[in-house]
PDB file of C-alpha atoms in Angstrom:
ATOM      1  CA  MET A  25       2.890  -5.369  -3.608  1.00 53.00           C
ATOM      2  CA  ARG A  26       0.098  -4.546  -6.052  1.00 45.00           C
ATOM      3  CA  HIS A  27       0.654  -1.207  -7.748  1.00 40.00           C
ATOM      4  CA  THR A  28      -2.389   1.027  -8.045  1.00 37.00           C
ATOM      5  CA  SER A  29      -3.401   2.250 -11.488  1.00 34.00           C
ATOM      6  CA  ALA A  30      -5.503   5.265 -10.512  1.00 36.00           C
ATOM      7  CA  ALA A  31      -4.455   8.637 -11.786  1.00 30.00           C
ATOM      8  CA  ALA A  32      -3.263  11.359  -9.483  1.00 31.00           C
ATOM      9  CA  GLY A  33      -6.020  12.994  -7.461  1.00 37.00           C
ATOM     10  CA  LEU A  34      -7.686  12.579  -4.167  1.00 40.00           C
ATOM     11  CA  LEU A  35      -6.102   9.811  -2.137  1.00 50.00           C
ATOM     12  CA  ALA A  36      -9.435   8.228  -1.292  1.00 49.00           C
ATOM     13  CA  THR A  37     -10.368   8.058  -4.974  1.00 46.00           C
ATOM     14  CA  ALA A  38      -6.988   6.562  -5.812  1.00 47.00           C
ATOM     15  CA  VAL A  39      -7.422   3.901  -3.184  1.00 48.00           C
ATOM     16  CA  LEU A  40     -10.935   2.955  -4.278  1.00 48.00           C
ATOM     17  CA  GLY A  41     -10.017   2.920  -7.956  1.00 46.00           C
ATOM     18  CA  GLY A  42      -6.594   1.357  -7.716  1.00 45.00           C
ATOM     19  CA  LEU A  43      -6.780  -1.520  -5.268  1.00 48.00           C
ATOM     20  CA  GLY A  44      -8.122  -4.012  -7.802  1.00 39.00           C
ATOM     21  CA  ILE A  45      -8.266  -7.688  -6.966  1.00 35.00           C
ATOM     22  CA  ALA A  46      -5.883 -10.045  -8.732  1.00 39.00           C
ATOM     23  CA  PRO A  47      -7.490 -13.177 -10.244  1.00 34.00           C
ATOM     24  CA  SER A  48      -5.474 -15.461  -7.963  1.00 37.00           C
ATOM     25  CA  ALA A  49      -6.769 -13.610  -4.917  1.00 42.00           C
ATOM     26  CA  ALA A  50     -10.448 -14.338  -5.501  1.00 40.00           C
ATOM     27  CA  ALA A  51     -10.469 -17.075  -2.895  1.00 40.00           C
ATOM     28  CA  GLN A  52      -9.208 -14.649  -0.272  1.00 45.00           C
ATOM     29  CA  ALA A  53     -12.305 -12.507  -0.757  1.00 47.00           C
ATOM     30  CA  ALA A  54     -14.600 -15.422   0.144  1.00 52.00           C
ATOM     31  CA  PRO A  55     -16.197 -15.477   3.608  1.00 55.00           C
ATOM     32  CA  ALA A  56     -13.704 -16.430   6.286  1.00 58.00           C
ATOM     33  CA  ALA A  57     -13.723 -20.093   7.310  1.00 91.00           C
ATOM     34  CA  VAL A  58     -12.776 -19.151  10.886  1.00 98.00           C
ATOM     35  CA  ARG A  59     -13.915 -16.029  12.709  1.00 97.00           C
ATOM     36  CA  ALA A  60     -11.885 -16.150  15.908  1.00 98.00           C
ATOM     37  CA  ALA A  61     -10.038 -18.264  18.471  1.00 99.00           C
ATOM     38  CA  TRP A  62     -10.451 -18.300  22.238  1.00 99.00           C
ATOM     39  CA  VAL A  63      -9.004 -20.116  25.234  1.00 99.00           C
ATOM     40  CA  ALA A  64     -10.696 -20.667  28.599  1.00 98.00           C
ATOM     41  CA  THR A  65      -9.698 -19.155  31.926  1.00 97.00           C
ATOM     42  CA  CYS A  66      -9.005 -21.030  35.146  1.00 97.00           C
ATOM     43  CA  THR A  67      -8.375 -19.681  38.642  1.00 95.00           C
ATOM     44  CA  GLU A  68      -5.729 -20.779  41.124  1.00 92.00           C
ATOM     45  CA  LYS A  69      -7.596 -20.995  44.422  1.00 91.00           C
ATOM     46  CA  LYS A  70      -4.769 -20.055  46.782  1.00 91.00           C
ATOM     47  CA  SER A  71      -3.654 -16.908  44.979  1.00 92.00           C
ATOM     48  CA  ASP A  72      -6.885 -16.183  43.088  1.00 92.00           C
ATOM     49  CA  THR A  73      -4.723 -15.864  39.958  1.00 93.00           C
ATOM     50  CA  THR A  74      -6.389 -16.452  36.606  1.00 96.00           C
ATOM     51  CA  TYR A  75      -4.556 -18.246  33.807  1.00 97.00           C
ATOM     52  CA  PRO A  76      -5.299 -19.746  30.366  1.00 98.00           C
ATOM     53  CA  CYS A  77      -6.253 -23.412  30.392  1.00 98.00           C
ATOM     54  CA  GLY A  78      -7.755 -26.165  28.253  1.00 98.00           C
ATOM     55  CA  HIS A  79      -7.668 -26.133  24.457  1.00 98.00           C
ATOM     56  CA  TRP A  80      -7.826 -23.272  22.011  1.00 99.00           C
ATOM     57  CA  ARG A  81     -11.141 -23.280  20.151  1.00 99.00           C
ATOM     58  CA  LEU A  82     -11.664 -21.918  16.645  1.00 99.00           C
ATOM     59  CA  LEU A  83     -15.070 -20.384  15.938  1.00 98.00           C
ATOM     60  CA  ARG A  84     -16.226 -21.184  12.417  1.00 97.00           C
ATOM     61  CA  ARG A  85     -18.299 -18.811  10.358  1.00 95.00           C
ATOM     62  CA  ASP A  86     -20.987 -21.484   9.968  1.00 94.00           C
ATOM     63  CA  GLY A  87     -21.403 -21.608  13.754  1.00 95.00           C
ATOM     64  CA  GLY A  88     -19.298 -24.713  14.350  1.00 96.00           C
ATOM     65  CA  THR A  89     -16.244 -25.053  16.598  1.00 97.00           C
ATOM     66  CA  ILE A  90     -12.844 -26.645  15.975  1.00 97.00           C
ATOM     67  CA  THR A  91     -10.673 -27.697  18.920  1.00 98.00           C
ATOM     68  CA  LEU A  92      -6.921 -27.170  18.455  1.00 98.00           C
ATOM     69  CA  ARG A  93      -5.790 -30.068  20.640  1.00 97.00           C
ATOM     70  CA  ASP A  94      -2.074 -29.634  19.953  1.00 97.00           C
ATOM     71  CA  ALA A  95      -1.991 -25.854  20.541  1.00 98.00           C
ATOM     72  CA  SER A  96      -0.548 -24.762  23.878  1.00 99.00           C
ATOM     73  CA  PRO A  97      -2.839 -22.578  26.007  1.00 99.00           C
ATOM     74  CA  TYR A  98       0.211 -20.981  27.652  1.00 98.00           C
ATOM     75  CA  LYS A  99       3.696 -19.728  26.813  1.00 98.00           C
ATOM     76  CA  VAL A 100       7.039 -20.926  28.192  1.00 98.00           C
ATOM     77  CA  ASP A 101      10.255 -19.173  29.184  1.00 96.00           C
ATOM     78  CA  GLY A 102      13.744 -20.007  27.945  1.00 93.00           C
ATOM     79  CA  LYS A 103      13.945 -22.968  30.343  1.00 95.00           C
ATOM     80  CA  GLY A 104      10.655 -24.413  29.186  1.00 96.00           C
ATOM     81  CA  GLU A 105       8.826 -23.382  32.350  1.00 97.00           C
ATOM     82  CA  LYS A 106       5.148 -22.487  32.092  1.00 96.00           C
ATOM     83  CA  ILE A 107       4.272 -18.783  31.910  1.00 94.00           C
ATOM     84  CA  TYR A 108       0.772 -17.635  32.844  1.00 91.00           C
ATOM     85  CA  ASP A 109       0.244 -15.891  29.531  1.00 96.00           C
ATOM     86  CA  ALA A 110      -1.876 -17.079  26.599  1.00 98.00           C
ATOM     87  CA  GLY A 111       0.017 -19.201  24.092  1.00 98.00           C
ATOM     88  CA  SER A 112       1.121 -17.672  20.792  1.00 98.00           C
ATOM     89  CA  LEU A 113      -1.647 -17.722  18.187  1.00 99.00           C
ATOM     90  CA  SER A 114      -2.727 -15.765  15.124  1.00 99.00           C
ATOM     91  CA  ILE A 115      -5.404 -16.330  12.470  1.00 98.00           C
ATOM     92  CA  SER A 116      -4.972 -15.193   8.874  1.00 98.00           C
ATOM     93  CA  ALA A 117      -7.353 -12.460   7.724  1.00 96.00           C
ATOM     94  CA  ASP A 118      -8.968 -14.862   5.253  1.00 95.00           C
ATOM     95  CA  GLY A 119      -9.752 -17.186   8.171  1.00 96.00           C
ATOM     96  CA  ARG A 120      -8.200 -20.193   6.436  1.00 97.00           C
ATOM     97  CA  SER A 121      -4.851 -20.575   8.208  1.00 98.00           C
ATOM     98  CA  VAL A 122      -3.748 -20.514  11.822  1.00 99.00           C
ATOM     99  CA  LEU A 123      -0.355 -20.020  13.486  1.00 99.00           C
ATOM    100  CA  TYR A 124       0.197 -21.357  17.008  1.00 99.00           C
ATOM    101  CA  GLU A 125       2.756 -22.848  19.382  1.00 98.00           C
ATOM    102  CA  ARG A 126       2.648 -26.618  19.684  1.00 98.00           C
ATOM    103  CA  THR A 127       2.034 -28.098  23.141  1.00 98.00           C
ATOM    104  CA  LYS A 128       4.658 -30.831  23.069  1.00 97.00           C
ATOM    105  CA  ASP A 129       7.672 -28.635  22.306  1.00 97.00           C
ATOM    106  CA  HIS A 130       6.334 -25.053  21.943  1.00 98.00           C
ATOM    107  CA  ARG A 131       7.580 -24.786  18.366  1.00 98.00           C
ATOM    108  CA  LEU A 132       5.594 -22.450  16.127  1.00 99.00           C
ATOM    109  CA  VAL A 133       3.535 -24.182  13.440  1.00 99.00           C
ATOM    110  CA  VAL A 134       1.253 -23.073  10.598  1.00 99.00           C
ATOM    111  CA  ARG A 135      -1.636 -25.168   9.262  1.00 98.00           C
ATOM    112  CA  LYS A 136      -4.976 -24.860   7.528  1.00 97.00           C
ATOM    113  CA  ALA A 137      -7.634 -23.827  10.031  1.00 97.00           C
ATOM    114  CA  LEU A 138     -10.018 -26.606   8.997  1.00 94.00           C
ATOM    115  CA  GLY A 139      -7.354 -29.293   9.432  1.00 93.00           C
ATOM    116  CA  GLY A 140      -4.439 -30.902   7.652  1.00 93.00           C
ATOM    117  CA  PRO A 141      -0.694 -31.279   8.186  1.00 95.00           C
ATOM    118  CA  ALA A 142       1.182 -28.546  10.029  1.00 96.00           C
ATOM    119  CA  THR A 143       4.336 -26.826   8.805  1.00 98.00           C
ATOM    120  CA  VAL A 144       6.787 -26.617  11.697  1.00 98.00           C
ATOM    121  CA  LEU A 145       8.758 -23.360  11.733  1.00 98.00           C
ATOM    122  CA  PRO A 146      12.459 -23.167  12.668  1.00 98.00           C
ATOM    123  CA  LYS A 147      13.404 -23.324  16.334  1.00 97.00           C
ATOM    124  CA  SER A 148      15.553 -20.252  15.671  1.00 96.00           C
ATOM    125  CA  LEU A 149      12.379 -18.132  15.614  1.00 97.00           C
ATOM    126  CA  THR A 150      11.865 -18.796  19.346  1.00 96.00           C
ATOM    127  CA  PRO A 151      15.354 -19.500  20.748  1.00 94.00           C
ATOM    128  CA  HIS A 152      14.454 -18.337  24.271  1.00 93.00           C
ATOM    129  CA  GLY A 153      10.974 -19.786  24.542  1.00 96.00           C
ATOM    130  CA  THR A 154       7.770 -18.013  23.610  1.00 97.00           C
ATOM    131  CA  GLU A 155       7.641 -15.650  26.576  1.00 96.00           C
ATOM    132  CA  ASN A 156       7.831 -12.011  25.442  1.00 94.00           C
ATOM    133  CA  THR A 157       7.012 -12.903  21.840  1.00 96.00           C
ATOM    134  CA  THR A 158       4.074 -11.790  19.703  1.00 97.00           C
ATOM    135  CA  VAL A 159       3.205 -13.478  16.418  1.00 98.00           C
ATOM    136  CA  TYR A 160       1.405 -12.242  13.300  1.00 98.00           C
ATOM    137  CA  LEU A 161       0.143 -14.288  10.350  1.00 99.00           C
ATOM    138  CA  SER A 162      -0.260 -12.747   6.899  1.00 98.00           C
ATOM    139  CA  PRO A 163      -3.740 -12.502   5.297  1.00 97.00           C
ATOM    140  CA  ALA A 164      -3.214 -15.650   3.200  1.00 96.00           C
ATOM    141  CA  GLY A 165      -1.204 -17.516   5.845  1.00 98.00           C
ATOM    142  CA  ASP A 166       2.004 -17.580   3.818  1.00 98.00           C
ATOM    143  CA  ARG A 167       4.158 -15.294   5.967  1.00 98.00           C
ATOM    144  CA  VAL A 168       4.815 -14.941   9.686  1.00 98.00           C
ATOM    145  CA  LEU A 169       6.219 -12.112  11.752  1.00 98.00           C
ATOM    146  CA  VAL A 170       7.683 -12.874  15.181  1.00 98.00           C
ATOM    147  CA  ASP A 171       8.238  -9.869  17.434  1.00 97.00           C
ATOM    148  CA  TYR A 172      10.449 -10.015  20.530  1.00 95.00           C
ATOM    149  CA  SER A 173      10.176  -7.794  23.614  1.00 91.00           C
ATOM    150  CA  ASP A 174      12.696  -9.507  25.905  1.00 83.00           C
ATOM    151  CA  ASP A 175      15.100  -6.916  27.310  1.00 81.00           C
ATOM    152  CA  SER A 176      17.461  -9.660  28.532  1.00 81.00           C
ATOM    153  CA  HIS A 177      17.753 -11.051  24.991  1.00 78.00           C
ATOM    154  CA  PRO A 178      17.185  -8.071  22.653  1.00 83.00           C
ATOM    155  CA  ARG A 179      16.493  -9.198  19.131  1.00 89.00           C
ATOM    156  CA  ALA A 180      15.142  -7.836  15.869  1.00 92.00           C
ATOM    157  CA  SER A 181      11.706  -8.973  14.733  1.00 95.00           C
ATOM    158  CA  VAL A 182      11.779 -11.555  11.950  1.00 96.00           C
ATOM    159  CA  LEU A 183       9.554 -11.641   8.857  1.00 96.00           C
ATOM    160  CA  TYR A 184       9.518 -15.257   7.670  1.00 96.00           C
ATOM    161  CA  THR A 185       8.138 -16.725   4.425  1.00 97.00           C
ATOM    162  CA  VAL A 186       6.696 -20.183   5.138  1.00 98.00           C
ATOM    163  CA  ALA A 187       7.156 -21.774   1.698  1.00 96.00           C
ATOM    164  CA  THR A 188      10.753 -20.673   1.080  1.00 97.00           C
ATOM    165  CA  GLY A 189      12.198 -20.206   4.553  1.00 96.00           C
ATOM    166  CA  LYS A 190      13.423 -16.741   3.592  1.00 95.00           C
ATOM    167  CA  SER A 191      13.590 -14.300   6.485  1.00 94.00           C
ATOM    168  CA  VAL A 192      13.963 -10.531   6.742  1.00 91.00           C
ATOM    169  CA  LYS A 193      14.984  -8.847   9.980  1.00 92.00           C
ATOM    170  CA  LEU A 194      13.250  -5.672  11.115  1.00 92.00           C
ATOM    171  CA  PRO A 195      15.117  -3.134  13.265  1.00 88.00           C
ATOM    172  CA  ASP A 196      15.012  -3.844  16.985  1.00 84.00           C
ATOM    173  CA  GLY A 197      12.648  -1.461  18.750  1.00 84.00           C
ATOM    174  CA  ASP A 198      10.093  -1.032  15.970  1.00 92.00           C
ATOM    175  CA  THR A 199       6.499  -1.638  17.070  1.00 94.00           C
ATOM    176  CA  PRO A 200       4.656  -4.037  14.718  1.00 96.00           C
ATOM    177  CA  LEU A 201       1.286  -2.837  13.394  1.00 97.00           C
ATOM    178  CA  GLY A 202       0.360  -5.497  10.837  1.00 97.00           C
ATOM    179  CA  PHE A 203       0.661  -6.972   7.348  1.00 98.00           C
ATOM    180  CA  SER A 204      -0.496  -5.316   4.151  1.00 98.00           C
ATOM    181  CA  ALA A 205      -3.566  -6.775   2.443  1.00 97.00           C
ATOM    182  CA  ASP A 206      -1.471  -8.973   0.139  1.00 96.00           C
ATOM    183  CA  GLY A 207       1.108  -9.904   2.776  1.00 97.00           C
ATOM    184  CA  ASP A 208       4.025  -8.496   0.779  1.00 96.00           C
ATOM    185  CA  GLU A 209       4.700  -5.689   3.275  1.00 97.00           C
ATOM    186  CA  PHE A 210       4.600  -5.122   7.020  1.00 98.00           C
ATOM    187  CA  LEU A 211       3.818  -1.844   8.789  1.00 98.00           C
ATOM    188  CA  THR A 212       5.639  -0.723  11.943  1.00 97.00           C
ATOM    189  CA  SER A 213       5.951   2.368  14.107  1.00 97.00           C
ATOM    190  CA  ARG A 214       9.394   3.654  15.108  1.00 96.00           C
ATOM    191  CA  SER A 215      10.237   6.094  17.890  1.00 93.00           C
ATOM    192  CA  MET A 216      12.526   8.831  16.577  1.00 92.00           C
ATOM    193  CA  GLY A 217      13.742   9.955  20.002  1.00 82.00           C
ATOM    194  CA  ASP A 218      12.422  13.523  19.706  1.00 84.00           C
ATOM    195  CA  ASN A 219       8.824  12.916  20.805  1.00 88.00           C
ATOM    196  CA  THR A 220       7.927  11.908  17.260  1.00 94.00           C
ATOM    197  CA  SER A 221       7.421   8.546  15.628  1.00 96.00           C
ATOM    198  CA  ALA A 222       7.706   7.355  12.048  1.00 98.00           C
ATOM    199  CA  LEU A 223       5.676   4.853  10.081  1.00 98.00           C
ATOM    200  CA  VAL A 224       7.844   2.308   8.287  1.00 98.00           C
ATOM    201  CA  VAL A 225       6.723  -0.122   5.583  1.00 98.00           C
ATOM    202  CA  PHE A 226       9.019  -3.129   5.161  1.00 96.00           C
ATOM    203  CA  LYS A 227       8.917  -5.238   2.026  1.00 93.00           C
ATOM    204  CA  ALA A 228       9.257  -9.017   2.266  1.00 93.00           C
ATOM    205  CA  SER A 229      11.531  -8.786  -0.779  1.00 90.00           C
ATOM    206  CA  GLY A 230      13.754  -6.279   1.050  1.00 88.00           C
ATOM    207  CA  GLY A 231      13.803  -2.499   1.381  1.00 92.00           C
ATOM    208  CA  SER A 232      11.472  -0.090   3.130  1.00 95.00           C
ATOM    209  CA  ILE A 233       9.862   3.347   3.051  1.00 97.00           C
ATOM    210  CA  LYS A 234       9.616   5.646   6.062  1.00 97.00           C
ATOM    211  CA  ARG A 235       7.828   8.882   6.862  1.00 98.00           C
ATOM    212  CA  ILE A 236       7.038  10.877  10.007  1.00 98.00           C
ATOM    213  CA  PRO A 237       3.248  11.326   9.940  1.00 98.00           C
ATOM    214  CA  PRO A 238       1.135  14.067  11.540  1.00 98.00           C
ATOM    215  CA  GLN A 239       0.469  13.590  15.249  1.00 96.00           C
ATOM    216  CA  VAL A 240      -3.148  12.592  14.631  1.00 97.00           C
ATOM    217  CA  VAL A 241      -1.890   9.606  12.647  1.00 98.00           C
ATOM    218  CA  ALA A 242       0.896   8.702  15.057  1.00 96.00           C
ATOM    219  CA  ASN A 243      -1.544   8.700  17.991  1.00 95.00           C
ATOM    220  CA  ALA A 244      -4.171   6.553  16.271  1.00 96.00           C
ATOM    221  CA  GLY A 245      -4.839   3.266  18.009  1.00 87.00           C
ATOM    222  CA  THR A 246      -5.756   1.238  14.921  1.00 97.00           C
ATOM    223  CA  MET A 247      -4.169   1.218  11.463  1.00 98.00           C
ATOM    224  CA  ALA A 248      -4.319  -1.040   8.407  1.00 98.00           C
ATOM    225  CA  LEU A 249      -1.968  -1.149   5.405  1.00 98.00           C
ATOM    226  CA  ALA A 250      -3.459  -1.594   1.922  1.00 98.00           C
ATOM    227  CA  ALA A 251      -2.135  -3.911  -0.798  1.00 97.00           C
ATOM    228  CA  ASP A 252      -0.366  -1.001  -2.525  1.00 97.00           C
ATOM    229  CA  GLY A 253       2.130  -0.979   0.354  1.00 97.00           C
ATOM    230  CA  LYS A 254       1.679   2.706   1.153  1.00 98.00           C
ATOM    231  CA  THR A 255      -1.958   3.578   1.899  1.00 98.00           C
ATOM    232  CA  VAL A 256      -2.817   3.335   5.593  1.00 99.00           C
ATOM    233  CA  ALA A 257      -6.356   3.394   6.956  1.00 99.00           C
ATOM    234  CA  VAL A 258      -6.165   5.362  10.202  1.00 98.00           C
ATOM    235  CA  PHE A 259      -8.906   4.998  12.809  1.00 98.00           C
ATOM    236  CA  VAL A 260      -8.791   8.019  15.113  1.00 98.00           C
ATOM    237  CA  SER A 261     -10.235   7.252  18.545  1.00 96.00           C
ATOM    238  CA  GLY A 262     -13.522   8.782  19.609  1.00 96.00           C
ATOM    239  CA  ASN A 263     -13.784  11.073  22.628  1.00 94.00           C
ATOM    240  CA  GLU A 264     -16.564  10.318  25.105  1.00 94.00           C
ATOM    241  CA  ASP A 265     -16.120  13.556  27.068  1.00 94.00           C
ATOM    242  CA  ARG A 266     -16.496  15.638  23.906  1.00 94.00           C
ATOM    243  CA  HIS A 267     -19.055  13.286  22.328  1.00 94.00           C
ATOM    244  CA  ARG A 268     -16.836  12.794  19.290  1.00 96.00           C
ATOM    245  CA  ALA A 269     -17.301   9.691  17.176  1.00 97.00           C
ATOM    246  CA  PRO A 270     -14.332   7.671  15.909  1.00 97.00           C
ATOM    247  CA  ARG A 271     -13.008   9.009  12.599  1.00 98.00           C
ATOM    248  CA  LEU A 272     -11.487   7.313   9.558  1.00 98.00           C
ATOM    249  CA  ARG A 273      -8.699   8.960   7.576  1.00 98.00           C
ATOM    250  CA  LEU A 274      -6.327   7.702   4.878  1.00 98.00           C
ATOM    251  CA  TYR A 275      -2.593   8.397   4.983  1.00 99.00           C
ATOM    252  CA  ASP A 276      -0.052   7.814   2.212  1.00 99.00           C
ATOM    253  CA  VAL A 277       3.338   6.808   3.656  1.00 98.00           C
ATOM    254  CA  ALA A 278       5.053   7.473   0.314  1.00 98.00           C
ATOM    255  CA  THR A 279       3.783  11.038  -0.249  1.00 98.00           C
ATOM    256  CA  GLY A 280       2.621  12.172   3.190  1.00 98.00           C
ATOM    257  CA  GLU A 281      -0.865  12.986   1.885  1.00 98.00           C
ATOM    258  CA  LEU A 282      -3.638  12.777   4.511  1.00 98.00           C
ATOM    259  CA  THR A 283      -7.360  12.895   3.753  1.00 98.00           C
ATOM    260  CA  ALA A 284      -9.766  14.977   5.836  1.00 96.00           C
ATOM    261  CA  GLY A 285     -11.607  11.786   6.669  1.00 96.00           C
ATOM    262  CA  SER A 286     -15.122  11.004   7.828  1.00 97.00           C
ATOM    263  CA  ASP A 287     -16.787  10.303  11.151  1.00 97.00           C
ATOM    264  CA  LEU A 288     -18.005   6.765  11.735  1.00 97.00           C
ATOM    265  CA  ALA A 289     -21.566   6.224  12.934  1.00 97.00           C
ATOM    266  CA  LEU A 290     -20.294   4.586  16.118  1.00 97.00           C
ATOM    267  CA  ALA A 291     -20.420   5.525  19.792  1.00 96.00           C
ATOM    268  CA  PRO A 292     -17.395   7.563  20.971  1.00 96.00           C
ATOM    269  CA  GLY A 293     -16.161   4.583  22.986  1.00 95.00           C
ATOM    270  CA  SER A 294     -16.503   2.107  20.109  1.00 96.00           C
ATOM    271  CA  THR A 295     -13.323   2.769  18.143  1.00 96.00           C
ATOM    272  CA  PRO A 296     -12.402  -0.329  16.083  1.00 98.00           C
ATOM    273  CA  SER A 297      -9.810  -2.464  17.843  1.00 96.00           C
ATOM    274  CA  HIS A 298      -8.545  -4.030  14.632  1.00 97.00           C
ATOM    275  CA  ALA A 299      -8.817  -3.385  10.896  1.00 98.00           C
ATOM    276  CA  ASP A 300      -7.748  -5.021   7.637  1.00 97.00           C
ATOM    277  CA  TRP A 301      -7.755  -4.184   3.967  1.00 96.00           C
ATOM    278  CA  ARG A 302      -8.919  -7.299   2.149  1.00 90.00           C
ATOM    279  CA  SER A 303      -7.593  -8.642  -1.125  1.00 81.00           C
ATOM    280  CA  ASP A 304     -10.623  -7.281  -3.007  1.00 85.00           C
ATOM    281  CA  GLY A 305      -9.881  -3.725  -1.820  1.00 88.00           C
ATOM    282  CA  LYS A 306     -12.548  -3.673   0.882  1.00 93.00           C
ATOM    283  CA  LEU A 307     -11.760  -2.299   4.332  1.00 98.00           C
ATOM    284  CA  THR A 308     -13.008  -4.196   7.369  1.00 98.00           C
ATOM    285  CA  ALA A 309     -12.990  -3.130  11.002  1.00 98.00           C
ATOM    286  CA  VAL A 310     -13.681  -5.033  14.219  1.00 98.00           C
ATOM    287  CA  VAL A 311     -15.634  -3.565  17.137  1.00 98.00           C
ATOM    288  CA  SER A 312     -16.063  -5.692  20.250  1.00 96.00           C
ATOM    289  CA  THR A 313     -17.722  -5.286  23.644  1.00 93.00           C
ATOM    290  CA  GLY A 314     -17.847  -7.463  26.723  1.00 86.00           C
ATOM    291  CA  GLU A 315     -16.460  -7.137  30.232  1.00 86.00           C
ATOM    292  CA  ASP A 316     -14.753  -9.976  32.087  1.00 86.00           C
ATOM    293  CA  GLY A 317     -17.304 -12.571  33.101  1.00 89.00           C
ATOM    294  CA  LYS A 318     -19.640 -11.661  30.256  1.00 95.00           C
ATOM    295  CA  ALA A 319     -19.775 -12.894  26.681  1.00 97.00           C
ATOM    296  CA  ALA A 320     -17.871 -10.714  24.222  1.00 97.00           C
ATOM    297  CA  VAL A 321     -19.910  -9.485  21.261  1.00 98.00           C
ATOM    298  CA  VAL A 322     -17.886  -8.959  18.094  1.00 98.00           C
ATOM    299  CA  ARG A 323     -19.068  -6.951  15.084  1.00 98.00           C
ATOM    300  CA  VAL A 324     -17.181  -7.071  11.790  1.00 98.00           C
ATOM    301  CA  LEU A 325     -17.864  -3.997   9.663  1.00 98.00           C
ATOM    302  CA  THR A 326     -17.224  -3.372   5.969  1.00 98.00           C
ATOM    303  CA  VAL A 327     -16.264   0.298   5.761  1.00 98.00           C
ATOM    304  CA  ASP A 328     -16.320   2.666   2.780  1.00 97.00           C
ATOM    305  CA  PRO A 329     -12.859   4.330   2.966  1.00 94.00           C
ATOM    306  CA  GLU A 330     -14.160   7.524   1.344  1.00 92.00           C
ATOM    307  CA  SER A 331     -17.422   8.184   3.207  1.00 95.00           C
ATOM    308  CA  GLY A 332     -16.942   6.212   6.415  1.00 96.00           C
ATOM    309  CA  ALA A 333     -20.300   4.515   5.849  1.00 97.00           C
ATOM    310  CA  PHE A 334     -20.348   0.872   6.857  1.00 98.00           C
ATOM    311  CA  THR A 335     -22.410  -2.280   6.820  1.00 98.00           C
ATOM    312  CA  GLN A 336     -22.273  -5.124   9.302  1.00 98.00           C
ATOM    313  CA  ALA A 337     -20.655  -8.116   7.608  1.00 96.00           C
ATOM    314  CA  ASP A 338     -20.720 -10.420  10.620  1.00 96.00           C
ATOM    315  CA  LYS A 339     -21.671 -10.574  14.288  1.00 97.00           C
ATOM    316  CA  TYR A 340     -20.908 -13.279  16.835  1.00 98.00           C
ATOM    317  CA  SER A 341     -20.192 -13.845  20.514  1.00 98.00           C
ATOM    318  CA  VAL A 342     -17.264 -15.356  22.409  1.00 98.00           C
ATOM    319  CA  SER A 343     -17.734 -17.336  25.622  1.00 98.00           C
ATOM    320  CA  LYS A 344     -17.854 -15.530  28.960  1.00 97.00           C
ATOM    321  CA  HIS A 345     -15.382 -18.159  30.207  1.00 97.00           C
ATOM    322  CA  ARG A 346     -12.625 -16.910  27.893  1.00 98.00           C
ATOM    323  CA  TYR A 347      -9.171 -15.890  29.109  1.00 98.00           C
ATOM    324  CA  THR A 348      -8.576 -14.087  25.819  1.00 97.00           C
ATOM    325  CA  PHE A 349      -9.591 -14.274  22.166  1.00 98.00           C
ATOM    326  CA  TYR A 350      -8.215 -13.272  18.766  1.00 98.00           C
ATOM    327  CA  THR A 351     -10.241 -12.414  15.682  1.00 98.00           C
ATOM    328  CA  ALA A 352      -9.216 -13.336  12.129  1.00 96.00           C
ATOM    329  CA  GLY A 353      -6.466 -10.975  11.004  1.00 93.00           C
ATOM    330  CA  MET A 354      -4.980 -10.549  14.490  1.00 87.00           C
TER     331      MET A 354
END
């Protein structure tokens, strides 16, 4: 966790002044090598069921494509039987590393997105196959979180450090929300059983902080945890019936402070589906459109946390033949 150095004051000012970039993180601020990954869809003629097929493809920022030939397009159950669900995959926010399940044995592996040897993760991370698992890769590709949602084999999520093999278990039942900008923390939501939920920040080194946020924060569809391990960017959904634009607010899990926030110059139905704080302190948000059978158009925005003003950092499309796709940071 990087500690902020800003003096006490408005939370937005503290965030902007205190999330300085460390010298070793300069490479993370460079343009992402990979934008997204997608896998094609096929249709079973008899049942008209669609399923993922072929190879995962990585979309490079320079317009090129990389084929992940050893990445499984589908998941498997505990017996190794094929499940019609897209194979486990996640791209680091810097676009330079990718996590996926290997076709030949469905073990999870991490490797550089542009190629190179893969690090095979322990079988213990997926003891009952990859069905009912969701994976997350940290912004620099050095940590992995595996979340389990199998009621027949309840299990706590595991935060795993690739280089050391150290793992930290998260309480069973917490809903994962994502890594902090430096990958040292992970944000989750926890149901408190009284119609409220808490935000919990877990540290890879051990320990956590927890706070029950206001309802407007708890109900937000998209959140992102900053490198300080406590500041959360909260994207409040727009309302088409009331013609309300999506709104950005900042919430401090340590103190409970919540900024008034600012409206985003987006259509009410264009709430960002994903967001990340980057290592240089910038906040990015992803807005995508595209119905089934049509190409998806993805816009990556750089957002001012204080004013809500944004610029378009990137724009690209994903094939209309996709079964699903994941952007960098997902």
